[in-house]
Amino acid sequence: MHQTQKASSENYYVISVQHSQYLHDASGCFPSLPRAIAVISPDNSDIQAPKFSVTKGDGDNTYTIKVNRRDVRWGPGDLIYSFEDGHTEEWVIIFREAERAYT
């Protein structure tokens, strides 16, 4: 993750370490209410990377995540989706020094 410029300390763009691409809320790609979180190229100027909000959860290293103010959790097809229904999951996020990335 890297922090957005001129944003609060809780707003981030998220980059896939494996693919070196931004994670993106794939709005408009799916007709159903849940939106898949997809990987997009940072070179694609037609698609603006969304802002992810990360909020401390109740457990150790746990957080809730929102993308463009939508709740993020597992959904159909064992993929990660964003929803507007107010139900969210807590995610364990840990900084890995060897990869210099959060996992």
CSV table of N, CA and C in Angstrom, one decimal:
chain,number,residue,atom,x,y,z
A,1,MET,N,0.8,-1.2,0.0
A,1,MET,CA,0.0,0.0,0.0
A,1,MET,C,0.9,1.2,0.0
A,2,HIS,N,0.4,2.3,-0.7
A,2,HIS,CA,1.1,3.5,-0.5
A,2,HIS,C,0.1,4.6,-0.3
A,3,GLN,N,0.4,5.6,0.5
A,3,GLN,CA,-0.5,6.6,0.9
A,3,GLN,C,-0.8,7.6,-0.2
A,4,THR,N,-2.0,8.0,-0.3
A,4,THR,CA,-2.3,9.0,-1.3
A,4,THR,C,-1.8,10.4,-0.9
A,5,GLN,N,-1.5,11.2,-1.9
A,5,GLN,CA,-1.1,12.6,-1.5
A,5,GLN,C,-2.3,13.4,-1.1
A,6,LYS,N,-2.1,14.3,-0.2
A,6,LYS,CA,-3.1,15.2,0.2
A,6,LYS,C,-4.3,14.5,0.7
A,7,ALA,N,-4.1,13.4,1.4
A,7,ALA,CA,-5.2,12.6,1.9
A,7,ALA,C,-5.0,12.3,3.4
A,8,SER,N,-6.1,11.9,4.1
A,8,SER,CA,-5.9,11.6,5.5
A,8,SER,C,-5.0,10.4,5.6
A,9,SER,N,-4.6,10.1,6.8
A,9,SER,CA,-3.7,9.0,7.1
A,9,SER,C,-4.4,7.6,6.9
A,10,GLU,N,-5.7,7.6,6.6
A,10,GLU,CA,-6.4,6.3,6.4
A,10,GLU,C,-6.7,6.1,5.0
A,11,ASN,N,-6.3,6.9,4.0
A,11,ASN,CA,-6.6,6.7,2.6
A,11,ASN,C,-5.4,6.2,1.9
A,12,TYR,N,-5.6,5.1,1.1
A,12,TYR,CA,-4.4,4.5,0.4
A,12,TYR,C,-4.8,4.0,-1.0
A,13,TYR,N,-3.9,3.9,-1.9
A,13,TYR,CA,-4.0,3.2,-3.1
A,13,TYR,C,-3.3,1.8,-2.7
A,14,VAL,N,-3.9,0.7,-3.2
A,14,VAL,CA,-3.3,-0.6,-2.9
A,14,VAL,C,-2.8,-1.2,-4.2
A,15,ILE,N,-1.5,-1.6,-4.1
A,15,ILE,CA,-0.8,-2.2,-5.3
A,15,ILE,C,-0.6,-3.7,-5.0
A,16,SER,N,-0.9,-4.5,-6.0
A,16,SER,CA,-0.6,-6.0,-5.9
A,16,SER,C,0.9,-6.1,-6.1
A,17,VAL,N,1.6,-6.7,-5.1
A,17,VAL,CA,3.0,-7.0,-5.1
A,17,VAL,C,3.3,-8.0,-6.2
A,18,GLN,N,2.5,-9.0,-6.4
A,18,GLN,CA,2.7,-10.0,-7.3
A,18,GLN,C,2.6,-9.5,-8.8
A,19,HIS,N,1.6,-8.6,-9.0
A,19,HIS,CA,1.3,-8.1,-10.4
A,19,HIS,C,1.9,-6.7,-10.6
A,20,SER,N,2.3,-6.0,-9.6
A,20,SER,CA,2.8,-4.6,-9.7
A,20,SER,C,1.7,-3.7,-10.3
A,21,GLN,N,0.5,-4.0,-9.9
A,21,GLN,CA,-0.7,-3.2,-10.5
A,21,GLN,C,-1.6,-2.8,-9.3
A,22,TYR,N,-2.3,-1.7,-9.6
A,22,TYR,CA,-3.3,-1.3,-8.6
A,22,TYR,C,-4.5,-2.2,-8.4
A,23,LEU,N,-5.0,-2.4,-7.2
A,23,LEU,CA,-6.3,-3.0,-7.0
A,23,LEU,C,-7.3,-2.0,-7.4
A,24,HIS,N,-8.4,-2.4,-7.9
A,24,HIS,CA,-9.4,-1.5,-8.4
A,24,HIS,C,-10.8,-2.0,-8.1
A,25,ASP,N,-11.7,-1.1,-7.8
A,25,ASP,CA,-13.2,-1.5,-7.7
A,25,ASP,C,-13.7,-1.5,-9.1
A,26,ALA,N,-14.0,-2.7,-9.6
A,26,ALA,CA,-14.4,-2.9,-10.9
A,26,ALA,C,-15.9,-2.6,-11.2
A,27,SER,N,-16.2,-1.3,-10.9
A,27,SER,CA,-17.6,-0.9,-11.0
A,27,SER,C,-17.9,-0.8,-12.5
A,28,GLY,N,-19.1,-1.2,-12.9
A,28,GLY,CA,-19.5,-1.2,-14.3
A,28,GLY,C,-19.2,-2.5,-15.0
A,29,CYS,N,-18.4,-3.3,-14.4
A,29,CYS,CA,-18.0,-4.6,-15.1
A,29,CYS,C,-19.0,-5.7,-14.7
A,30,PHE,N,-19.7,-5.5,-13.6
A,30,PHE,CA,-20.6,-6.6,-13.2
A,30,PHE,C,-22.0,-6.0,-12.9
A,31,PRO,N,-23.0,-6.6,-13.4
A,31,PRO,CA,-24.4,-6.0,-13.3
A,31,PRO,C,-24.9,-6.1,-11.9
A,32,SER,N,-24.4,-7.0,-11.1
A,32,SER,CA,-25.0,-7.2,-9.7
A,32,SER,C,-24.4,-6.2,-8.8
A,33,LEU,N,-25.1,-6.1,-7.6
A,33,LEU,CA,-24.7,-5.1,-6.6
A,33,LEU,C,-23.2,-5.2,-6.1
A,34,PRO,N,-22.8,-6.4,-5.8
A,34,PRO,CA,-21.4,-6.5,-5.3
A,34,PRO,C,-20.4,-6.2,-6.5
A,35,ARG,N,-19.4,-5.5,-6.2
A,35,ARG,CA,-18.4,-5.2,-7.3
A,35,ARG,C,-17.1,-6.0,-7.0
A,36,ALA,N,-16.5,-6.6,-7.9
A,36,ALA,CA,-15.3,-7.3,-7.8
A,36,ALA,C,-14.1,-6.3,-7.6
A,37,ILE,N,-13.2,-6.7,-6.7
A,37,ILE,CA,-11.9,-5.9,-6.6
A,37,ILE,C,-11.0,-6.5,-7.6
A,38,ALA,N,-10.6,-5.8,-8.6
A,38,ALA,CA,-9.8,-6.3,-9.7
A,38,ALA,C,-8.4,-5.7,-9.7
A,39,VAL,N,-7.5,-6.2,-10.5
A,39,VAL,CA,-6.2,-5.6,-10.6
A,39,VAL,C,-6.1,-4.8,-11.9
A,40,ILE,N,-5.6,-3.6,-11.8
A,40,ILE,CA,-5.5,-2.7,-13.0
A,40,ILE,C,-4.1,-2.2,-13.1
A,41,SER,N,-3.6,-2.0,-14.3
A,41,SER,CA,-2.3,-1.5,-14.6
A,41,SER,C,-2.2,0.0,-14.2
A,42,PRO,N,-1.1,0.4,-13.5
A,42,PRO,CA,-0.9,1.8,-13.1
A,42,PRO,C,-0.7,2.7,-14.3
A,43,ASP,N,-0.4,2.0,-15.5
A,43,ASP,CA,-0.2,2.8,-16.7
A,43,ASP,C,-1.5,3.1,-17.5
A,44,ASN,N,-2.6,2.5,-17.0
A,44,ASN,CA,-3.9,2.8,-17.7
A,44,ASN,C,-4.5,4.1,-17.2
A,45,SER,N,-4.3,5.1,-17.9
A,45,SER,CA,-4.8,6.5,-17.5
A,45,SER,C,-6.3,6.6,-17.6
A,46,ASP,N,-7.0,5.7,-18.2
A,46,ASP,CA,-8.4,5.8,-18.4
A,46,ASP,C,-9.1,5.4,-17.1
A,47,ILE,N,-8.5,4.6,-16.2
A,47,ILE,CA,-9.1,4.1,-15.0
A,47,ILE,C,-8.3,4.7,-13.8
A,48,GLN,N,-9.0,5.4,-13.0
A,48,GLN,CA,-8.4,6.0,-11.8
A,48,GLN,C,-8.5,5.0,-10.6
A,49,ALA,N,-7.3,4.8,-10.0
A,49,ALA,CA,-7.3,3.8,-8.9
A,49,ALA,C,-8.2,4.4,-7.8
A,50,PRO,N,-8.9,3.5,-7.1
A,50,PRO,CA,-9.8,3.9,-6.0
A,50,PRO,C,-9.1,4.2,-4.7
A,51,LYS,N,-9.7,4.8,-3.8
A,51,LYS,CA,-9.1,5.1,-2.5
A,51,LYS,C,-9.7,4.0,-1.6
A,52,PHE,N,-8.7,3.4,-0.9
A,52,PHE,CA,-9.1,2.4,0.1
A,52,PHE,C,-8.9,3.0,1.5
A,53,SER,N,-9.9,2.8,2.3
A,53,SER,CA,-9.9,3.3,3.7
A,53,SER,C,-9.7,2.1,4.6
A,54,VAL,N,-8.7,2.2,5.5
A,54,VAL,CA,-8.3,1.2,6.4
A,54,VAL,C,-8.5,1.7,7.8
A,55,THR,N,-9.4,0.9,8.6
A,55,THR,CA,-9.7,1.3,9.9
A,55,THR,C,-9.3,0.2,10.9
A,56,LYS,N,-8.7,0.5,12.0
A,56,LYS,CA,-8.3,-0.4,13.0
A,56,LYS,C,-9.5,-1.2,13.5
A,57,GLY,N,-9.4,-2.6,13.6
A,57,GLY,CA,-10.4,-3.4,14.1
A,57,GLY,C,-10.3,-3.7,15.5
A,58,ASP,N,-11.0,-4.7,16.0
A,58,ASP,CA,-11.0,-5.1,17.4
A,58,ASP,C,-9.8,-6.0,17.8
A,59,GLY,N,-9.3,-6.8,16.9
A,59,GLY,CA,-8.2,-7.7,17.3
A,59,GLY,C,-6.8,-7.2,16.9
A,60,ASP,N,-5.8,-8.0,17.3
A,60,ASP,CA,-4.4,-7.7,16.9
A,60,ASP,C,-4.2,-7.7,15.4
A,61,ASN,N,-3.7,-6.6,14.9
A,61,ASN,CA,-3.4,-6.5,13.5
A,61,ASN,C,-4.6,-6.6,12.6
A,62,THR,N,-5.8,-6.4,13.1
A,62,THR,CA,-7.0,-6.5,12.3
A,62,THR,C,-7.6,-5.2,11.9
A,63,TYR,N,-8.1,-5.1,10.7
A,63,TYR,CA,-8.6,-3.9,10.2
A,63,TYR,C,-9.9,-4.1,9.3
A,64,THR,N,-10.7,-3.1,9.2
A,64,THR,CA,-11.8,-3.2,8.2
A,64,THR,C,-11.3,-2.4,7.0
A,65,ILE,N,-11.8,-2.7,5.8
A,65,ILE,CA,-11.3,-2.0,4.6
A,65,ILE,C,-12.6,-1.6,3.8
A,66,LYS,N,-12.5,-0.4,3.3
A,66,LYS,CA,-13.5,0.1,2.4
A,66,LYS,C,-12.8,0.6,1.2
A,67,VAL,N,-13.5,0.4,0.0
A,67,VAL,CA,-13.0,0.9,-1.2
A,67,VAL,C,-14.1,1.8,-1.8
A,68,ASN,N,-13.7,3.1,-2.0
A,68,ASN,CA,-14.6,4.1,-2.4
A,68,ASN,C,-15.9,4.1,-1.5
A,69,ARG,N,-15.7,4.0,-0.2
A,69,ARG,CA,-16.7,4.0,0.8
A,69,ARG,C,-17.6,2.8,0.8
A,70,ARG,N,-17.3,1.7,0.1
A,70,ARG,CA,-18.0,0.5,0.1
A,70,ARG,C,-17.3,-0.6,0.9
A,71,ASP,N,-18.0,-1.4,1.7
A,71,ASP,CA,-17.4,-2.4,2.5
A,71,ASP,C,-16.8,-3.5,1.7
A,72,VAL,N,-15.7,-4.0,2.2
A,72,VAL,CA,-14.9,-5.0,1.4
A,72,VAL,C,-15.0,-6.4,2.2
A,73,ARG,N,-15.3,-7.4,1.5
A,73,ARG,CA,-15.4,-8.8,2.1
A,73,ARG,C,-15.4,-9.8,1.0
A,74,TRP,N,-15.2,-11.1,1.4
A,74,TRP,CA,-15.3,-12.2,0.5
A,74,TRP,C,-16.7,-12.3,-0.1
A,75,GLY,N,-16.8,-12.7,-1.4
A,75,GLY,CA,-18.1,-12.8,-2.0
A,75,GLY,C,-18.1,-14.0,-2.9
A,76,PRO,N,-19.1,-14.0,-3.9
A,76,PRO,CA,-19.2,-15.1,-4.8
A,76,PRO,C,-18.0,-15.5,-5.5
A,77,GLY,N,-17.8,-16.8,-5.7
A,77,GLY,CA,-16.6,-17.3,-6.5
A,77,GLY,C,-15.3,-17.1,-5.7
A,78,ASP,N,-15.4,-17.0,-4.4
A,78,ASP,CA,-14.2,-16.9,-3.6
A,78,ASP,C,-13.3,-15.7,-4.0
A,79,LEU,N,-13.9,-14.6,-4.4
A,79,LEU,CA,-13.3,-13.4,-4.8
A,79,LEU,C,-13.6,-12.3,-3.8
A,80,ILE,N,-12.8,-11.2,-3.8
A,80,ILE,CA,-13.0,-10.1,-2.9
A,80,ILE,C,-13.9,-9.1,-3.6
A,81,TYR,N,-15.0,-8.7,-2.9
A,81,TYR,CA,-15.9,-7.7,-3.5
A,81,TYR,C,-16.1,-6.5,-2.5
A,82,SER,N,-16.7,-5.4,-3.1
A,82,SER,CA,-17.1,-4.3,-2.2
A,82,SER,C,-18.6,-4.3,-2.3
A,83,PHE,N,-19.3,-4.0,-1.1
A,83,PHE,CA,-20.7,-4.0,-1.0
A,83,PHE,C,-21.1,-2.7,-0.4
A,84,GLU,N,-22.4,-2.3,-0.6
A,84,GLU,CA,-23.0,-1.1,0.1
A,84,GLU,C,-23.9,-1.5,1.2
A,85,ASP,N,-23.9,-2.7,1.6
A,85,ASP,CA,-24.9,-3.2,2.6
A,85,ASP,C,-24.5,-3.0,4.1
A,86,GLY,N,-23.3,-2.5,4.4
A,86,GLY,CA,-22.9,-2.2,5.7
A,86,GLY,C,-22.3,-3.4,6.5
A,87,HIS,N,-22.2,-4.6,5.8
A,87,HIS,CA,-21.6,-5.8,6.4
A,87,HIS,C,-20.2,-5.8,6.0
A,88,THR,N,-19.3,-5.9,6.9
A,88,THR,CA,-17.9,-5.9,6.6
A,88,THR,C,-17.1,-7.1,7.3
A,89,GLU,N,-15.9,-7.3,6.9
A,89,GLU,CA,-15.1,-8.3,7.6
A,89,GLU,C,-13.9,-7.6,8.1
A,90,GLU,N,-13.3,-8.3,9.1
A,90,GLU,CA,-12.0,-7.8,9.6
A,90,GLU,C,-10.9,-8.6,8.9
A,91,TRP,N,-9.8,-7.9,8.5
A,91,TRP,CA,-8.7,-8.5,7.8
A,91,TRP,C,-7.5,-8.4,8.7
A,92,VAL,N,-6.6,-9.4,8.6
A,92,VAL,CA,-5.4,-9.3,9.3
A,92,VAL,C,-4.4,-8.7,8.3
A,93,ILE,N,-3.7,-7.6,8.7
A,93,ILE,CA,-2.8,-6.9,7.9
A,93,ILE,C,-1.5,-6.8,8.6
A,94,ILE,N,-0.4,-7.3,8.1
A,94,ILE,CA,0.9,-7.3,8.8
A,94,ILE,C,2.0,-6.9,7.8
A,95,PHE,N,2.9,-6.0,8.3
A,95,PHE,CA,4.0,-5.5,7.4
A,95,PHE,C,5.0,-6.6,7.4
A,96,ARG,N,5.4,-7.0,6.2
A,96,ARG,CA,6.5,-8.1,6.0
A,96,ARG,C,7.8,-7.4,5.5
A,97,GLU,N,8.7,-7.3,6.4
A,97,GLU,CA,10.0,-6.6,6.1
A,97,GLU,C,10.7,-7.2,4.9
A,98,ALA,N,10.7,-8.5,4.7
A,98,ALA,CA,11.4,-9.1,3.6
A,98,ALA,C,10.9,-8.6,2.2
A,99,GLU,N,9.5,-8.5,2.2
A,99,GLU,CA,8.9,-8.0,0.9
A,99,GLU,C,8.7,-6.5,0.9
A,100,ARG,N,8.9,-5.9,2.0
A,100,ARG,CA,8.7,-4.4,2.2
A,100,ARG,C,7.2,-4.1,1.8
A,101,ALA,N,6.3,-4.9,2.2
A,101,ALA,CA,4.9,-4.8,1.8
A,101,ALA,C,4.0,-5.3,3.0
A,102,TYR,N,2.8,-4.8,2.9
A,102,TYR,CA,1.8,-5.3,3.9
A,102,TYR,C,1.1,-6.5,3.2
A,103,THR,N,0.8,-7.5,4.1
A,103,THR,CA,0.1,-8.7,3.5
A,103,THR,C,-1.1,-9.0,4.5
